[in-house]
Coordinates of C-alpha atoms and ligand atoms in Angstrom, one line a residue:
M109 CA 83.2 104.5 98.7
Y110 CA 86.8 105.9 98.4
R111 CA 85.9 109.3 100.0
I112 CA 87.8 110.6 103.0
S113 CA 85.4 111.0 106.0
D114 CA 87.9 111.5 108.9
V115 CA 91.5 112.3 109.7
K116 CA 93.2 111.6 113.0
L117 CA 96.7 112.6 114.2
E118 CA 98.1 110.9 117.2
V119 CA 101.6 111.3 118.9
K120 CA 103.5 108.1 119.6
R121 CA 106.7 108.0 121.6
Y122 CA 109.3 105.3 121.1
E123 CA 112.3 104.6 123.3
Y124 CA 115.6 103.5 121.7
Y125 CA 117.9 100.7 122.7
E126 CA 120.8 103.1 123.0
T127 CA 121.7 106.7 122.4
F128 CA 121.9 107.7 118.7
H129 CA 124.6 110.4 118.3
I130 CA 125.3 112.3 115.1
T131 CA 126.9 115.7 114.5
G132 CA 124.7 118.3 116.2
S133 CA 122.2 115.9 117.8
S134 CA 121.9 113.1 120.3
R135 CA 118.7 111.3 121.2
D136 CA 117.3 108.4 123.2
S137 CA 113.8 108.3 121.8
A138 CA 111.6 109.4 119.0
E139 CA 108.3 111.3 119.0
N140 CA 106.3 110.5 115.8
I141 CA 102.8 111.3 114.7
E142 CA 100.6 108.6 113.3
I143 CA 98.0 109.6 110.7
K144 CA 94.8 107.7 110.2
L145 CA 92.5 108.3 107.3
L146 CA 89.0 106.9 107.4
L147 CA 87.0 106.4 104.2
D148 CA 83.2 106.6 104.1
D149 CA 83.0 102.8 103.7
G150 CA 85.1 102.1 106.8
T151 CA 88.4 101.5 104.9
E152 CA 91.5 102.8 106.8
G153 CA 94.8 104.2 105.6
F154 CA 97.8 104.8 107.8
G155 CA 100.9 107.0 107.6
E156 CA 103.6 108.2 110.0
A157 CA 105.3 111.5 110.3
S158 CA 108.7 111.5 112.0
P159 CA 109.2 115.3 112.5
S160 CA 112.7 116.8 112.6
Y161 CA 113.5 120.1 114.3
R162 CA 117.1 119.9 113.2
V163 CA 116.4 119.5 109.5
N164 CA 112.8 120.8 109.0
G165 CA 112.3 123.1 112.0
E166 CA 109.3 121.0 113.0
V167 CA 107.9 120.9 116.5
V168 CA 105.6 118.0 117.4
S169 CA 103.1 120.0 119.4
A170 CA 102.6 122.5 116.6
L171 CA 102.1 119.7 114.1
V172 CA 99.4 117.8 116.0
A173 CA 97.4 121.0 116.2
L174 CA 97.0 120.8 112.4
E175 CA 94.5 118.0 112.7
P176 CA 91.3 120.0 112.2
T177 CA 92.9 122.1 109.4
I178 CA 94.0 119.0 107.4
K179 CA 90.7 117.3 108.0
E180 CA 88.8 120.4 106.7
M181 CA 91.1 120.5 103.6
I182 CA 91.0 116.9 102.4
K183 CA 87.6 115.7 103.7
E184 CA 85.3 114.3 100.9
F185 CA 88.2 113.9 98.5
D186 CA 88.3 110.6 96.6
V187 CA 91.5 108.7 97.2
R188 CA 91.5 107.4 93.6
E189 CA 92.2 111.0 92.6
Y190 CA 95.2 111.1 94.9
A191 CA 97.0 113.8 92.9
K192 CA 94.4 116.3 94.1
I193 CA 95.2 115.4 97.8
F194 CA 98.9 115.5 97.0
K195 CA 98.6 119.0 95.7
I196 CA 96.8 120.3 98.7
M197 CA 99.4 118.7 101.0
D198 CA 102.2 120.3 98.9
G199 CA 101.2 123.5 100.7
F200 CA 102.7 122.1 103.8
S201 CA 106.1 121.6 102.2
R202 CA 107.9 124.3 104.1
S203 CA 106.1 124.4 107.5
S204 CA 105.5 120.7 108.1
P205 CA 106.9 118.3 105.4
S206 CA 106.7 115.2 107.6
I207 CA 103.0 115.7 108.0
K208 CA 102.7 116.2 104.2
A209 CA 104.6 112.9 103.7
A210 CA 102.4 111.0 106.2
V211 CA 99.1 112.3 104.8
Q212 CA 100.2 111.6 101.2
Y213 CA 101.2 108.1 102.1
A214 CA 98.1 107.4 104.2
T215 CA 96.1 108.4 101.1
L216 CA 97.9 105.8 99.0
D217 CA 97.5 103.3 101.8
A218 CA 93.7 103.9 101.9
F219 CA 93.6 103.6 98.1
S220 CA 95.7 100.5 98.2
N221 CA 93.4 98.9 100.9
S222 CA 90.3 99.8 98.8
I223 CA 91.5 98.1 95.7
D224 CA 93.6 95.4 97.4
L225 CA 96.8 96.3 95.6
P226 CA 100.0 97.0 97.6
V227 CA 101.3 100.6 97.4
Y228 CA 104.6 99.5 95.8
K229 CA 102.5 98.2 92.9
I230 CA 100.5 101.5 92.6
L231 CA 104.0 103.2 92.4
G232 CA 105.2 101.0 89.6
G233 CA 106.1 97.6 91.1
S234 CA 109.7 97.8 89.9
K235 CA 111.1 95.3 92.4
D236 CA 110.0 93.4 95.5
E237 CA 113.0 93.7 97.8
I238 CA 115.7 96.1 98.7
E239 CA 118.8 96.0 100.8
T240 CA 119.4 98.5 103.6
D241 CA 122.6 99.6 105.4
K242 CA 122.8 100.0 109.2
T243 CA 124.1 103.1 110.9
I244 CA 127.0 103.3 113.4
S245 CA 126.5 106.5 115.4
I246 CA 129.3 108.6 116.9
D247 CA 130.9 107.1 119.9
L248 CA 134.4 106.3 121.2
L249 CA 136.6 104.5 118.7
D250 CA 136.6 101.1 120.4
K251 CA 132.8 101.2 120.7
M252 CA 132.3 102.1 117.1
V253 CA 134.6 99.4 115.9
Q254 CA 132.8 96.8 118.2
K255 CA 129.4 97.9 116.9
A256 CA 130.6 97.9 113.3
K257 CA 131.9 94.3 113.6
E258 CA 128.7 93.1 115.2
T259 CA 126.6 94.7 112.6
F260 CA 128.7 93.4 109.7
H261 CA 128.6 89.9 111.1
K262 CA 124.8 90.1 111.3
G263 CA 124.8 90.4 107.5
F264 CA 124.8 94.2 106.9
H265 CA 127.2 94.5 104.0
T266 CA 127.0 98.3 103.9
L267 CA 127.7 100.2 107.1
K268 CA 126.9 103.9 107.4
I269 CA 129.4 105.6 109.6
K270 CA 128.6 108.9 111.3
V271 CA 131.5 111.5 111.3
G272 CA 131.8 115.3 111.3
E273 CA 132.6 116.3 114.9
N274 CA 136.4 115.8 114.8
L275 CA 138.4 115.3 111.6
K276 CA 141.5 113.6 113.2
E277 CA 139.4 111.2 115.3
D278 CA 137.1 110.5 112.3
M279 CA 140.2 109.4 110.2
E280 CA 141.3 107.1 113.0
K281 CA 137.9 105.7 113.4
I282 CA 137.1 105.0 109.7
L283 CA 140.6 103.4 109.4
A284 CA 140.0 101.1 112.5
I285 CA 136.5 100.2 111.4
S286 CA 137.7 99.3 107.8
D287 CA 140.5 97.1 109.3
A288 CA 137.9 95.3 111.5
T289 CA 135.3 94.7 108.8
K290 CA 137.2 93.6 105.7
G291 CA 134.8 93.2 102.7
A292 CA 132.3 95.7 103.9
E293 CA 131.3 98.8 102.0
Y294 CA 130.7 102.2 103.7
V295 CA 128.7 105.3 103.5
V296 CA 130.1 108.2 105.6
D297 CA 127.8 111.0 106.8
A298 CA 129.2 114.2 108.3
N299 CA 125.8 115.8 108.8
Q300 CA 127.1 119.2 107.8
G301 CA 130.0 119.0 110.3
Y302 CA 133.1 119.8 108.2
T303 CA 134.4 122.9 106.5
P304 CA 135.0 122.4 102.8
K305 CA 138.8 122.0 103.4
E306 CA 138.2 119.4 106.1
A307 CA 135.8 117.5 103.9
I308 CA 138.4 117.4 101.1
Q309 CA 141.1 116.2 103.5
F310 CA 138.7 113.4 104.8
A311 CA 137.8 112.3 101.3
K312 CA 141.4 112.1 100.2
F313 CA 142.4 110.2 103.3
V314 CA 139.7 107.6 102.7
H315 CA 140.7 107.2 99.1
D316 CA 144.5 107.1 99.8
N317 CA 143.9 104.4 102.4
K318 CA 141.7 102.4 99.9
I319 CA 138.7 102.4 102.3
N320 CA 135.7 101.3 100.3
V321 CA 133.5 104.4 100.8
K322 CA 130.8 104.5 98.1
I323 CA 129.1 107.8 99.2
F324 CA 130.2 110.8 101.4
E325 CA 127.0 112.4 102.7
Q326 CA 126.5 116.1 103.4
P327 CA 130.1 117.1 104.2
V328 CA 129.3 120.8 104.7
I329 CA 126.5 123.0 105.9
W330 CA 123.2 122.7 103.9
N331 CA 123.3 126.2 102.4
D332 CA 126.9 126.3 101.3
L333 CA 126.5 125.4 97.7
E334 CA 129.9 126.9 96.7
G335 CA 131.7 124.9 99.4
L336 CA 129.8 121.8 98.4
K337 CA 130.8 122.2 94.8
L338 CA 134.4 122.8 95.8
V339 CA 134.3 119.5 97.8
R340 CA 132.7 117.6 95.0
Y341 CA 135.3 118.8 92.4
N342 CA 138.2 117.9 94.8
S343 CA 136.9 114.6 96.3
P344 CA 137.8 111.3 94.8
I345 CA 134.6 109.8 96.2
P346 CA 131.0 110.6 95.3
I347 CA 129.3 113.4 97.3
A348 CA 125.7 113.2 98.4
V349 CA 123.4 116.0 99.6
D350 CA 120.9 115.2 102.4
E351 CA 120.1 118.3 104.7
G352 CA 120.6 120.5 101.6
V353 CA 117.7 119.0 99.6
K354 CA 114.1 118.9 100.7
T355 CA 111.9 120.0 97.9
K356 CA 112.1 119.4 94.2
Y357 CA 113.2 123.1 93.8
D358 CA 116.3 122.4 96.0
A359 CA 117.1 119.4 93.8
Y360 CA 116.7 121.4 90.7
R361 CA 119.1 124.1 91.9
L362 CA 121.8 121.5 93.1
I363 CA 121.6 119.7 89.7
K364 CA 121.7 122.9 87.7
D365 CA 124.7 124.2 89.6
D366 CA 126.5 120.8 89.2
C367 CA 126.9 120.4 93.0
V368 CA 126.1 116.8 93.5
D369 CA 126.8 113.1 92.7
F370 CA 124.0 111.7 94.8
I371 CA 120.7 113.0 96.3
N372 CA 119.5 111.5 99.6
I373 CA 115.7 111.5 99.3
K374 CA 113.8 111.3 102.6
L375 CA 110.0 111.2 102.6
M376 CA 110.1 113.3 105.8
K377 CA 111.7 116.2 103.9
S378 CA 109.9 115.8 100.6
G379 CA 106.7 113.8 100.9
I380 CA 105.7 111.4 98.1
S381 CA 105.0 114.1 95.6
D382 CA 108.4 115.9 95.6
A383 CA 110.2 112.5 96.0
L384 CA 108.7 111.4 92.7
S385 CA 109.7 114.7 91.0
I386 CA 113.3 114.4 92.4
I387 CA 113.6 110.8 91.2
E388 CA 112.7 111.8 87.6
M389 CA 114.9 114.9 87.7
A390 CA 117.9 112.9 89.0
K391 CA 117.4 110.1 86.5
T392 CA 117.3 112.6 83.7
A393 CA 120.4 114.4 84.9
N394 CA 122.3 111.2 85.6
V395 CA 122.6 112.0 89.3
G396 CA 122.6 109.1 91.7
L397 CA 119.8 108.5 94.3
M398 CA 119.7 107.1 97.8
I399 CA 116.9 107.0 100.2
G400 CA 117.1 107.6 104.0
C401 CA 115.0 108.1 107.0
M402 CA 114.5 110.2 110.2
S403 CA 113.3 108.3 113.2
E404 CA 110.4 106.3 111.7
S405 CA 109.0 103.2 113.3
S406 CA 108.2 100.1 111.2
L407 CA 105.0 101.9 110.2
G408 CA 106.9 104.9 108.8
I409 CA 109.7 102.8 107.2
T410 CA 107.0 101.0 105.3
Q411 CA 106.4 104.2 103.4
S412 CA 110.0 104.4 102.1
V413 CA 110.2 100.6 101.5
H414 CA 107.2 100.9 99.2
L415 CA 108.5 104.0 97.4
A416 CA 111.9 102.3 96.9
T417 CA 110.6 99.0 95.7
G418 CA 107.8 100.6 93.6
T419 CA 110.1 103.0 91.8
G420 CA 113.2 100.9 91.8
A421 CA 115.1 104.2 91.7
F422 CA 117.6 103.9 94.6
A423 CA 121.2 102.8 94.3
H424 CA 121.5 102.8 98.0
C425 CA 119.0 102.4 100.9
D426 CA 119.5 103.7 104.4
L427 CA 116.2 102.5 106.0
D428 CA 117.2 101.4 109.5
S429 CA 115.5 103.7 112.0
H430 CA 112.9 101.0 113.1
M431 CA 115.8 98.8 114.2
L432 CA 116.7 101.4 116.9
I433 CA 113.3 101.2 118.6
K434 CA 112.9 99.1 121.7
E435 CA 109.6 97.1 122.2
E436 CA 107.7 98.2 119.2
K437 CA 104.9 96.0 118.0
F438 CA 106.0 95.5 114.3
R439 CA 103.5 97.2 112.0
G440 CA 105.4 97.2 108.8
K441 CA 103.9 96.1 105.5
F442 CA 107.2 94.4 104.7
T443 CA 109.2 91.6 106.1
Q444 CA 112.9 91.7 107.0
S445 CA 115.6 89.1 106.7
G446 CA 119.0 90.5 107.8
S447 CA 119.6 93.5 105.6
K448 CA 116.8 92.6 103.1
L449 CA 113.5 94.4 103.3
I450 CA 110.9 92.5 101.3
V451 CA 107.4 93.5 100.2
R452 CA 106.2 90.5 98.2
Ligands
MN603 MN1 122.4 112.1 106.3

């Protein structure tokens, strides 16, 4: 009982309903890796990696080749002692964080199945539902306005608006969207696209026009901490770091250097182990937390939904990638009602 006897990695390709365009990337499909752990009594545990070349430098073909290595490293370990498996997988933090995340989650899932207790309860059971935003990707102004209206009227109270490719157009777009969706809240994400000066101009524009932006994500390139700090000190709206924080060490440096109002945790950057460390660090330092995703299917989004409900740590959730996927057999261990993701 409880011991890992086999590990399988399998590539799954998912087509999107429409092109998803952000600063520096445009895609029509996702290629994820499903992890299956088998325990010696036949119990299974599942996880999903959604690798990112843009953020993590990950390449799917290289990751799948890790199967025998990972199997060798974690075989025979007892999933009730999951901290030991987490520690082994921490070694993959730099080379393949999405695989680390998926194996760590699959371990919790196998443990959860063995003791018949959902993962969110193993992680603390803080709440049993969360609310997600939905993302409006970069497009022509009219199309973004149309999409924002449709999404808002479907019950998504918070819209995440992608910006960062053209400051002047971004200002026109956010103004037009806010006029068309009165009562909505917004998160804007520049995906590293602005210079510090542009980012400050954008933040002031949003504020001066009384647009209800609650978080401004990754205004500048990930490694420009001085630029980030300059933006934060001159921005009337809270600044979040996404691409600039992967491990707990990144979070520590950002907090120590007073660079950030919010940290966007993604399991695909941090895995469960560093996510839990970042949560405690941020809470201690009074830094806000949000949770995001890469291109996970419903299986992968399950991981973040259980982390978010279990810890209850996130002021904002951006867990919408499964909604982009066409013709997926829903495999989430949650249900969805509009913008609500429910685990009970
Ligand atoms: Mn982001």
